[in-house]
Amino acid sequence: MNVLKMTNVKKSFGDLEVLKDISVSVDKGEVVSIIGPSGSGKSTLLRCATLLEQMDSGELWYMGEKAAGNDEEGHTVYPRDLNQFRRCFGLVFQNFNLFPHYTVLKNLTDAPVSVLKRNPAEVKDEAMALLRKMGLEDKADAYPCQLSGGQQQRVSIVRALAMKPEILFFDEPTSALDPELTGEVLKVIKQLAEEKMTMVIVTHEMAFARAVSDRVIFMDGGVIVEQGRPEEVFGDTQQERTKQFLRNYQN
Amino acid sequence: MDFLNLLAQLAAGMGNTLLLFALTLVFSLPLGLLVTFGRMSTWAPFKNLGIKKEKERRLSGAAILADGDESLTQQMTRIERSHWSWLLAHLRRFKPVQFIFKVIIAILRGTPLMLQLLVVFFGPYYIFGVSLSASYRFIAVVLGFSINYAAYFAEIYRSGIESIPVGQREAAQVLGYSKAQTFLKIILPQMVKRVLPPVTNEVITLVKDTSLAFVLVYTEMFTLAKQIAAARTSVMPLFVAGVFYFIFNAVVAVVMERVEKSLSYYS
Ligand SMILES: Nc1ncnc2c1ncn2[C@@H]1O[C@H](COP(=O)(O)OP(=O)(O)O)[C@@H](O)[C@H]1O
Ligand SMILES: [Mg+2]
């Protein structure tokens, strides 16, 4: 069963067509990387998948259930209550978006307690366990502003994990970090991949994408130019646009 | 001796000034939040007006262009349509609640508080012919001040809310927080921290503005000081009044600084 399925997604901002008929699906345990030049619609695709942006046309499915579908004229309609679907996914932002007025621990526990209505003590134990796993247990009572960028991003990954999502989306998780801090974040994502967490990662870290992904999607101009196993896309792509993009990246 | 006597005479006025100050804050700080909600309302009831027809028209419009030359009547109807669609476009964007609150805020900030106090007090009589009891004078003073300050606070709150990165809202939304939870747990606490300095400014202004209550013959301290100064032909009462406002504001500044400090555990 697909954890995520998006079919024939179209999205425009005014006259600018950003997504032109995109279809993707992600299987359980699969790690999919999305690469492509900036402005190609990668973030918009993730924002449509995470319900931050409404599609103009197309369908969205989570765990085999339709979260949004087309009306008879082909315009996407959303149900009134999307919370059931919001529980399926987590999103890690480029600039973390941790809640600055909450401690690290409160950042992790607040949503499970006040949204999922789970037992606070239990949630706290789980959150501490996750922090320990990340080597951040001594930061539980710190505020986000007291952490380095890499630590903040790792906390925001834990915040998403604490909701126990079926699938985790990353939008350029290391782009806001100094080069020496990207490693610690990529290591965490790699670890999650080994644990068979279903993930969709928009990234410019080509070596990382190649190492960690089961599948790589190359997007350009609002379409999926090609997708395949990393060695196919990075190794011997037949697509001129992909070649050109990757060439620019090697320099 | 004479000085103590003067203080005793002014004391009642000081009490009234403090009372007006406190009541105005108690009402205007939360009222300002409601005004902000109105001002930030995005409700657009005509959002989808004629969207369907527009699409059909666009299709037929494309047909005309494809045909090449259009007849005069076709041109005429096309121009008419473009006027109509201009009007439609504006109507679709029209946000009535936001518009009303924009106008209210503009009036409250754009006219003298003194005038507003007079309107609140005499309005009910002149407009509705209602004659009001003597106690309404006090109510009118507090009402006038609260409404006026709510308008200023509302705009301060709004700028505070708008200065919070959208990522905060988006992170909350993705985590499944309801709109109310997002506002109360994520936006409001951060907004409070951000608006403290400009709110302090307004509160200090309010301390001094209380003297305007004299127009409704509310014997706040400055009114009293002026009367005593005239009776004694001495500037001493006015000087004492000045010192009173200064100390009052010094206390306000210290309190607000404390509050700011208590929120400085994060940035
Ligand atoms: N909210 C928006 N309003 C208008 N244009 C937008 C908006 N979001 C994205 N765009 C435009 O859509 C295009 C694709 O953006 P994005 O999905 O962010 O690309 P990427 O993440 O691949 O760099 C860009 O040209 C961008 O300017
Ligand atoms: Mg992007």
PDB file of C-alpha atoms in Angstrom, chain B residues 14-119:
ATOM      1  CA  MET B  14      -5.185  61.397  42.230  1.00  0.00           C
ATOM      2  CA  GLY B  15      -7.581  58.631  43.207  1.00  0.00           C
ATOM      3  CA  ASN B  16      -9.844  59.476  40.280  1.00  0.00           C
ATOM      4  CA  THR B  17      -6.907  59.599  37.884  1.00  0.00           C
ATOM      5  CA  LEU B  18      -5.684  56.213  39.043  1.00  0.00           C
ATOM      6  CA  LEU B  19      -9.176  54.761  38.778  1.00  0.00           C
ATOM      7  CA  LEU B  20      -9.645  56.024  35.232  1.00  0.00           C
ATOM      8  CA  PHE B  21      -6.180  54.754  34.287  1.00  0.00           C
ATOM      9  CA  ALA B  22      -6.782  51.295  35.722  1.00  0.00           C
ATOM     10  CA  LEU B  23     -10.270  50.863  34.287  1.00  0.00           C
ATOM     11  CA  THR B  24      -9.158  52.036  30.859  1.00  0.00           C
ATOM     12  CA  LEU B  25      -6.386  49.451  30.788  1.00  0.00           C
ATOM     13  CA  VAL B  26      -8.621  46.674  32.077  1.00  0.00           C
ATOM     14  CA  PHE B  27     -11.110  47.268  29.277  1.00  0.00           C
ATOM     15  CA  SER B  28      -8.951  48.462  26.406  1.00  0.00           C
ATOM     16  CA  LEU B  29      -6.227  45.809  26.501  1.00  0.00           C
ATOM     17  CA  PRO B  30      -8.622  42.900  25.794  1.00  0.00           C
ATOM     18  CA  LEU B  31     -10.942  45.031  23.657  1.00  0.00           C
ATOM     19  CA  GLY B  32      -7.938  45.843  21.497  1.00  0.00           C
ATOM     20  CA  LEU B  33      -7.515  42.136  20.800  1.00  0.00           C
ATOM     21  CA  LEU B  34     -11.099  41.883  19.576  1.00  0.00           C
ATOM     22  CA  VAL B  35     -10.570  44.919  17.349  1.00  0.00           C
ATOM     23  CA  THR B  36      -7.421  43.247  15.971  1.00  0.00           C
ATOM     24  CA  PHE B  37      -9.454  40.164  15.087  1.00  0.00           C
ATOM     25  CA  GLY B  38     -11.924  42.352  13.221  1.00  0.00           C
ATOM     26  CA  ARG B  39      -9.163  44.287  11.502  1.00  0.00           C
ATOM     27  CA  MET B  40      -7.429  41.057  10.458  1.00  0.00           C
ATOM     28  CA  SER B  41     -10.604  39.334   9.298  1.00  0.00           C
ATOM     29  CA  THR B  42     -10.174  37.851   5.842  1.00  0.00           C
ATOM     30  CA  TRP B  43     -13.829  36.981   5.436  1.00  0.00           C
ATOM     31  CA  ALA B  44     -14.721  37.710   1.819  1.00  0.00           C
ATOM     32  CA  PRO B  45     -18.323  36.666   1.221  1.00  0.00           C
ATOM     33  CA  PHE B  46     -18.191  37.386  -2.524  1.00  0.00           C
ATOM     34  CA  LYS B  47     -14.965  35.487  -3.083  1.00  0.00           C
ATOM     35  CA  ASN B  48     -16.497  33.023  -5.487  1.00  0.00           C
ATOM     36  CA  LEU B  49     -19.012  35.332  -7.129  1.00  0.00           C
ATOM     37  CA  GLY B  50     -19.361  34.540 -10.794  1.00  0.00           C
ATOM     38  CA  ILE B  51     -16.289  32.327 -10.917  1.00  0.00           C
ATOM     39  CA  LYS B  52     -18.119  29.705 -12.931  1.00  0.00           C
ATOM     40  CA  LYS B  53     -19.470  32.198 -15.471  1.00  0.00           C
ATOM     41  CA  GLU B  54     -16.033  33.724 -15.788  1.00  0.00           C
ATOM     42  CA  LYS B  55     -14.600  30.382 -16.823  1.00  0.00           C
ATOM     43  CA  GLU B  56     -17.288  29.806 -19.430  1.00  0.00           C
ATOM     44  CA  ARG B  57     -16.737  33.320 -20.710  1.00  0.00           C
ATOM     45  CA  ARG B  58     -13.027  32.778 -20.951  1.00  0.00           C
ATOM     46  CA  LEU B  59     -13.679  29.742 -23.091  1.00  0.00           C
ATOM     47  CA  SER B  60     -16.003  31.649 -25.441  1.00  0.00           C
ATOM     48  CA  GLY B  61     -13.577  34.603 -25.390  1.00  0.00           C
ATOM     49  CA  ALA B  62     -10.883  32.310 -26.629  1.00  0.00           C
ATOM     50  CA  ALA B  63     -13.196  31.250 -29.426  1.00  0.00           C
ATOM     51  CA  ILE B  64     -13.670  34.874 -30.540  1.00  0.00           C
ATOM     52  CA  LEU B  65      -9.957  35.509 -30.607  1.00  0.00           C
ATOM     53  CA  ALA B  66      -9.396  32.357 -32.547  1.00  0.00           C
ATOM     54  CA  ASP B  67     -11.886  33.553 -35.164  1.00  0.00           C
ATOM     55  CA  GLY B  68      -9.728  36.569 -35.826  1.00  0.00           C
ATOM     56  CA  ASP B  69     -11.940  39.556 -36.639  1.00  0.00           C
ATOM     57  CA  GLU B  70     -14.813  40.285 -34.296  1.00  0.00           C
ATOM     58  CA  SER B  71     -17.865  42.316 -35.198  1.00  0.00           C
ATOM     59  CA  LEU B  72     -18.585  45.689 -33.594  1.00  0.00           C
ATOM     60  CA  THR B  73     -21.260  44.239 -31.320  1.00  0.00           C
ATOM     61  CA  GLN B  74     -18.871  41.561 -30.205  1.00  0.00           C
ATOM     62  CA  GLN B  75     -16.332  44.226 -29.383  1.00  0.00           C
ATOM     63  CA  MET B  76     -18.940  46.221 -27.475  1.00  0.00           C
ATOM     64  CA  THR B  77     -19.991  43.286 -25.362  1.00  0.00           C
ATOM     65  CA  ARG B  78     -16.385  42.431 -24.705  1.00  0.00           C
ATOM     66  CA  ILE B  79     -15.722  45.943 -23.356  1.00  0.00           C
ATOM     67  CA  GLU B  80     -18.874  45.832 -21.260  1.00  0.00           C
ATOM     68  CA  ARG B  81     -17.763  42.539 -19.890  1.00  0.00           C
ATOM     69  CA  SER B  82     -14.335  43.867 -18.997  1.00  0.00           C
ATOM     70  CA  HIS B  83     -15.951  46.662 -16.944  1.00  0.00           C
ATOM     71  CA  TRP B  84     -18.192  44.172 -15.271  1.00  0.00           C
ATOM     72  CA  SER B  85     -15.305  41.869 -14.519  1.00  0.00           C
ATOM     73  CA  TRP B  86     -13.318  44.789 -13.081  1.00  0.00           C
ATOM     74  CA  LEU B  87     -16.180  45.409 -10.676  1.00  0.00           C
ATOM     75  CA  LEU B  88     -16.442  41.703  -9.948  1.00  0.00           C
ATOM     76  CA  ALA B  89     -12.751  41.444  -9.190  1.00  0.00           C
ATOM     77  CA  HIS B  90     -13.077  44.193  -6.603  1.00  0.00           C
ATOM     78  CA  LEU B  91     -16.224  42.731  -5.134  1.00  0.00           C
ATOM     79  CA  ARG B  92     -14.540  39.355  -4.755  1.00  0.00           C
ATOM     80  CA  ARG B  93     -11.709  40.882  -2.805  1.00  0.00           C
ATOM     81  CA  PHE B  94     -14.047  42.922  -0.606  1.00  0.00           C
ATOM     82  CA  LYS B  95     -13.685  42.039   3.071  1.00  0.00           C
ATOM     83  CA  PRO B  96     -16.555  43.754   4.873  1.00  0.00           C
ATOM     84  CA  VAL B  97     -15.501  43.090   8.464  1.00  0.00           C
ATOM     85  CA  GLN B  98     -11.942  44.192   7.830  1.00  0.00           C
ATOM     86  CA  PHE B  99     -13.215  47.290   6.024  1.00  0.00           C
ATOM     87  CA  ILE B 100     -15.513  48.298   8.879  1.00  0.00           C
ATOM     88  CA  PHE B 101     -12.753  47.928  11.441  1.00  0.00           C
ATOM     89  CA  LYS B 102     -10.318  49.843   9.257  1.00  0.00           C
ATOM     90  CA  VAL B 103     -12.780  52.749   9.187  1.00  0.00           C
ATOM     91  CA  ILE B 104     -13.418  52.556  12.937  1.00  0.00           C
ATOM     92  CA  ILE B 105      -9.695  52.545  13.721  1.00  0.00           C
ATOM     93  CA  ALA B 106      -9.064  55.416  11.321  1.00  0.00           C
ATOM     94  CA  ILE B 107     -11.733  57.519  13.048  1.00  0.00           C
ATOM     95  CA  LEU B 108     -10.562  56.664  16.555  1.00  0.00           C
ATOM     96  CA  ARG B 109      -6.948  57.431  15.772  1.00  0.00           C
ATOM     97  CA  GLY B 110      -7.680  60.344  13.468  1.00  0.00           C
ATOM     98  CA  THR B 111      -9.844  62.519  15.721  1.00  0.00           C
ATOM     99  CA  PRO B 112      -9.082  64.071  19.122  1.00  0.00           C
ATOM    100  CA  LEU B 113      -9.806  61.938  22.156  1.00  0.00           C
ATOM    101  CA  MET B 114     -11.466  64.966  23.731  1.00  0.00           C
ATOM    102  CA  LEU B 115     -13.976  65.096  20.900  1.00  0.00           C
ATOM    103  CA  GLN B 116     -14.618  61.371  21.194  1.00  0.00           C
ATOM    104  CA  LEU B 117     -15.361  61.775  24.897  1.00  0.00           C
ATOM    105  CA  LEU B 118     -17.927  64.457  24.088  1.00  0.00           C
ATOM    106  CA  VAL B 119     -19.519  62.240  21.444  1.00  0.00           C
TER     107      VAL B 119
END
